[in-house]
Amino acid sequence: MNTKLHAICDSLGRPINLFITAGQVSDYTGARALLSSLPNVNWLLGDRGYDADWFREALQDKGIRACIPGRKQRKTPVKYDKRRYKRRNRIEIIFGRLKDWRRVATRYDRCPKVFLSAIALAATVIYWL
């Protein structure tokens, strides 16, 4: 019953695309699923869970610069813009506002499709209406 929500957001902190994976699945699965739906942007801000060489190369092929800190187990440290990375709090604010909806926070729905629909409905009402 544990799930992870992966989200693509614009610079104003509004969700554009959402994807759910099982809780025990790596963040790379969500990154791979959302890679094709990335908008045409200059930068992508992500947390350490998305630190992978293949993901950085895929972003570079699309012309997107990655602002993702390296994992602690990485042998060669990765440089990233720390000032720009502080703006990632907008994404955390999205998750917090979505959890204000009790149905999303407590996950009443067992079916992942229905749960994602509830999240999409909450995001639409909160950010787009």
mmCIF file of C-alpha atoms in Angstrom:
data_model
loop_
_atom_site.group_PDB
_atom_site.id
_atom_site.type_symbol
_atom_site.label_atom_id
_atom_site.label_comp_id
_atom_site.label_asym_id
_atom_site.label_seq_id
_atom_site.Cartn_x
_atom_site.Cartn_y
_atom_site.Cartn_z
ATOM 1 C CA MET A 1 0.000 0.000 0.000
ATOM 2 C CA ASN A 2 3.025 2.271 -0.114
ATOM 3 C CA THR A 3 3.437 4.477 -3.196
ATOM 4 C CA LYS A 4 5.734 7.203 -4.481
ATOM 5 C CA LEU A 5 4.465 10.163 -6.423
ATOM 6 C CA HIS A 6 6.746 11.583 -9.108
ATOM 7 C CA ALA A 7 5.863 15.004 -10.466
ATOM 8 C CA ILE A 8 7.007 17.399 -13.160
ATOM 9 C CA CYS A 9 6.288 21.004 -12.218
ATOM 10 C CA ASP A 10 6.706 24.349 -13.909
ATOM 11 C CA SER A 11 8.704 27.255 -12.500
ATOM 12 C CA LEU A 12 5.645 28.573 -10.647
ATOM 13 C CA GLY A 13 5.277 25.309 -8.744
ATOM 14 C CA ARG A 14 2.237 23.973 -10.610
ATOM 15 C CA PRO A 15 2.193 20.246 -11.438
ATOM 16 C CA ILE A 16 2.306 19.415 -15.139
ATOM 17 C CA ASN A 17 2.659 15.637 -15.107
ATOM 18 C CA LEU A 18 2.221 13.056 -12.353
ATOM 19 C CA PHE A 19 3.303 9.421 -12.124
ATOM 20 C CA ILE A 20 2.923 6.837 -9.358
ATOM 21 C CA THR A 21 5.224 3.917 -8.615
ATOM 22 C CA ALA A 22 5.237 1.328 -5.867
ATOM 23 C CA GLY A 23 6.999 2.385 -2.683
ATOM 24 C CA GLN A 24 9.820 -0.154 -2.982
ATOM 25 C CA VAL A 25 10.604 0.769 -6.608
ATOM 26 C CA SER A 26 13.613 2.983 -7.313
ATOM 27 C CA ASP A 27 13.151 6.607 -8.363
ATOM 28 C CA TYR A 28 14.813 5.722 -11.665
ATOM 29 C CA THR A 29 11.578 4.057 -12.789
ATOM 30 C CA GLY A 30 9.647 7.285 -12.327
ATOM 31 C CA ALA A 31 12.394 9.256 -14.012
ATOM 32 C CA ARG A 32 12.357 6.942 -17.031
ATOM 33 C CA ALA A 33 8.558 7.153 -17.299
ATOM 34 C CA LEU A 34 8.455 10.952 -17.137
ATOM 35 C CA LEU A 35 11.502 11.588 -19.329
ATOM 36 C CA SER A 36 9.556 11.633 -22.590
ATOM 37 C CA SER A 37 7.012 14.132 -21.243
ATOM 38 C CA LEU A 38 9.509 16.747 -20.073
ATOM 39 C CA PRO A 39 8.694 20.208 -21.430
ATOM 40 C CA ASN A 40 11.242 22.317 -23.266
ATOM 41 C CA VAL A 41 13.133 23.852 -20.331
ATOM 42 C CA ASN A 42 16.671 24.945 -19.517
ATOM 43 C CA TRP A 43 17.044 23.362 -16.064
ATOM 44 C CA LEU A 44 15.678 20.343 -14.217
ATOM 45 C CA LEU A 45 15.800 20.320 -10.420
ATOM 46 C CA GLY A 46 15.674 16.929 -8.743
ATOM 47 C CA ASP A 47 16.666 15.270 -5.511
ATOM 48 C CA ARG A 48 19.396 12.697 -4.943
ATOM 49 C CA GLY A 49 17.102 9.823 -5.867
ATOM 50 C CA TYR A 50 17.294 10.872 -9.522
ATOM 51 C CA ASP A 51 21.094 10.916 -9.637
ATOM 52 C CA ALA A 52 22.096 8.504 -12.397
ATOM 53 C CA ASP A 53 24.534 8.886 -15.258
ATOM 54 C CA TRP A 54 22.016 7.646 -17.850
ATOM 55 C CA PHE A 55 19.452 10.196 -16.628
ATOM 56 C CA ARG A 56 21.945 13.043 -16.781
ATOM 57 C CA GLU A 57 22.952 12.006 -20.310
ATOM 58 C CA ALA A 58 19.301 11.795 -21.412
ATOM 59 C CA LEU A 59 18.698 15.288 -20.066
ATOM 60 C CA GLN A 60 21.797 16.564 -21.814
ATOM 61 C CA ASP A 61 20.594 15.043 -25.100
ATOM 62 C CA LYS A 62 17.364 17.033 -24.701
ATOM 63 C CA GLY A 63 19.346 20.215 -24.010
ATOM 64 C CA ILE A 64 18.378 20.332 -20.334
ATOM 65 C CA ARG A 65 20.917 21.081 -17.629
ATOM 66 C CA ALA A 66 20.557 18.946 -14.509
ATOM 67 C CA CYS A 67 20.665 20.442 -11.037
ATOM 68 C CA ILE A 68 20.722 17.181 -9.106
ATOM 69 C CA PRO A 69 23.111 16.580 -6.203
ATOM 70 C CA GLY A 70 25.104 13.370 -6.352
ATOM 71 C CA ARG A 71 24.367 10.387 -4.176
ATOM 72 C CA LYS A 72 26.580 9.969 -1.165
ATOM 73 C CA GLN A 73 27.881 6.624 -2.472
ATOM 74 C CA ARG A 74 29.108 8.218 -5.721
ATOM 75 C CA LYS A 75 32.873 7.880 -6.122
ATOM 76 C CA THR A 76 33.305 11.071 -8.143
ATOM 77 C CA PRO A 77 31.341 14.032 -6.757
ATOM 78 C CA VAL A 78 28.938 15.823 -9.075
ATOM 79 C CA LYS A 79 28.897 19.606 -9.241
ATOM 80 C CA TYR A 80 25.525 21.327 -9.139
ATOM 81 C CA ASP A 81 24.248 24.851 -8.613
ATOM 82 C CA LYS A 82 23.431 24.991 -4.894
ATOM 83 C CA ARG A 83 21.652 28.335 -5.157
ATOM 84 C CA ARG A 84 19.390 27.053 -7.902
ATOM 85 C CA TYR A 85 18.806 23.789 -6.031
ATOM 86 C CA LYS A 86 17.222 25.724 -3.141
ATOM 87 C CA ARG A 87 14.278 26.466 -5.436
ATOM 88 C CA ARG A 88 13.357 22.786 -5.273
ATOM 89 C CA ASN A 89 11.328 23.602 -2.175
ATOM 90 C CA ARG A 90 8.478 24.518 -4.549
ATOM 91 C CA ILE A 91 8.122 20.855 -5.385
ATOM 92 C CA GLU A 92 7.963 19.932 -1.703
ATOM 93 C CA ILE A 93 5.299 22.601 -1.239
ATOM 94 C CA ILE A 94 3.235 20.889 -3.951
ATOM 95 C CA PHE A 95 3.369 17.574 -2.130
ATOM 96 C CA GLY A 96 2.417 19.289 1.127
ATOM 97 C CA ARG A 97 -0.567 21.045 -0.428
ATOM 98 C CA LEU A 98 -1.741 17.830 -2.061
ATOM 99 C CA LYS A 99 -1.638 16.122 1.339
ATOM 100 C CA ASP A 100 -4.013 18.778 2.686
ATOM 101 C CA TRP A 101 -6.661 16.753 0.877
ATOM 102 C CA ARG A 102 -7.509 13.975 3.302
ATOM 103 C CA ARG A 103 -8.229 11.484 0.535
ATOM 104 C CA VAL A 104 -4.687 11.921 -0.801
ATOM 105 C CA ALA A 105 -2.965 12.024 2.589
ATOM 106 C CA THR A 106 -4.582 8.850 3.932
ATOM 107 C CA ARG A 107 -4.797 7.034 0.598
ATOM 108 C CA TYR A 108 -8.323 5.721 0.838
ATOM 109 C CA ASP A 109 -8.135 4.208 -2.647
ATOM 110 C CA ARG A 110 -6.520 0.828 -3.046
ATOM 111 C CA CYS A 111 -6.353 0.909 -6.825
ATOM 112 C CA PRO A 112 -3.353 2.986 -8.039
ATOM 113 C CA LYS A 113 -5.345 4.365 -10.991
ATOM 114 C CA VAL A 114 -8.085 5.670 -8.734
ATOM 115 C CA PHE A 115 -5.508 7.103 -6.325
ATOM 116 C CA LEU A 116 -3.713 8.894 -9.173
ATOM 117 C CA SER A 117 -7.077 10.229 -10.324
ATOM 118 C CA ALA A 118 -7.714 11.640 -6.848
ATOM 119 C CA ILE A 119 -4.282 13.287 -6.895
ATOM 120 C CA ALA A 120 -4.912 14.729 -10.365
ATOM 121 C CA LEU A 121 -8.294 16.081 -9.252
ATOM 122 C CA ALA A 122 -6.757 17.674 -6.165
ATOM 123 C CA ALA A 123 -3.925 19.200 -8.227
ATOM 124 C CA THR A 124 -6.389 20.568 -10.766
ATOM 125 C CA VAL A 125 -8.529 22.216 -8.120
ATOM 126 C CA ILE A 126 -5.593 23.585 -6.126
ATOM 127 C CA TYR A 127 -3.430 24.895 -8.964
ATOM 128 C CA TRP A 128 -5.426 25.249 -12.154
ATOM 129 C CA LEU A 129 -8.929 26.415 -11.159
#
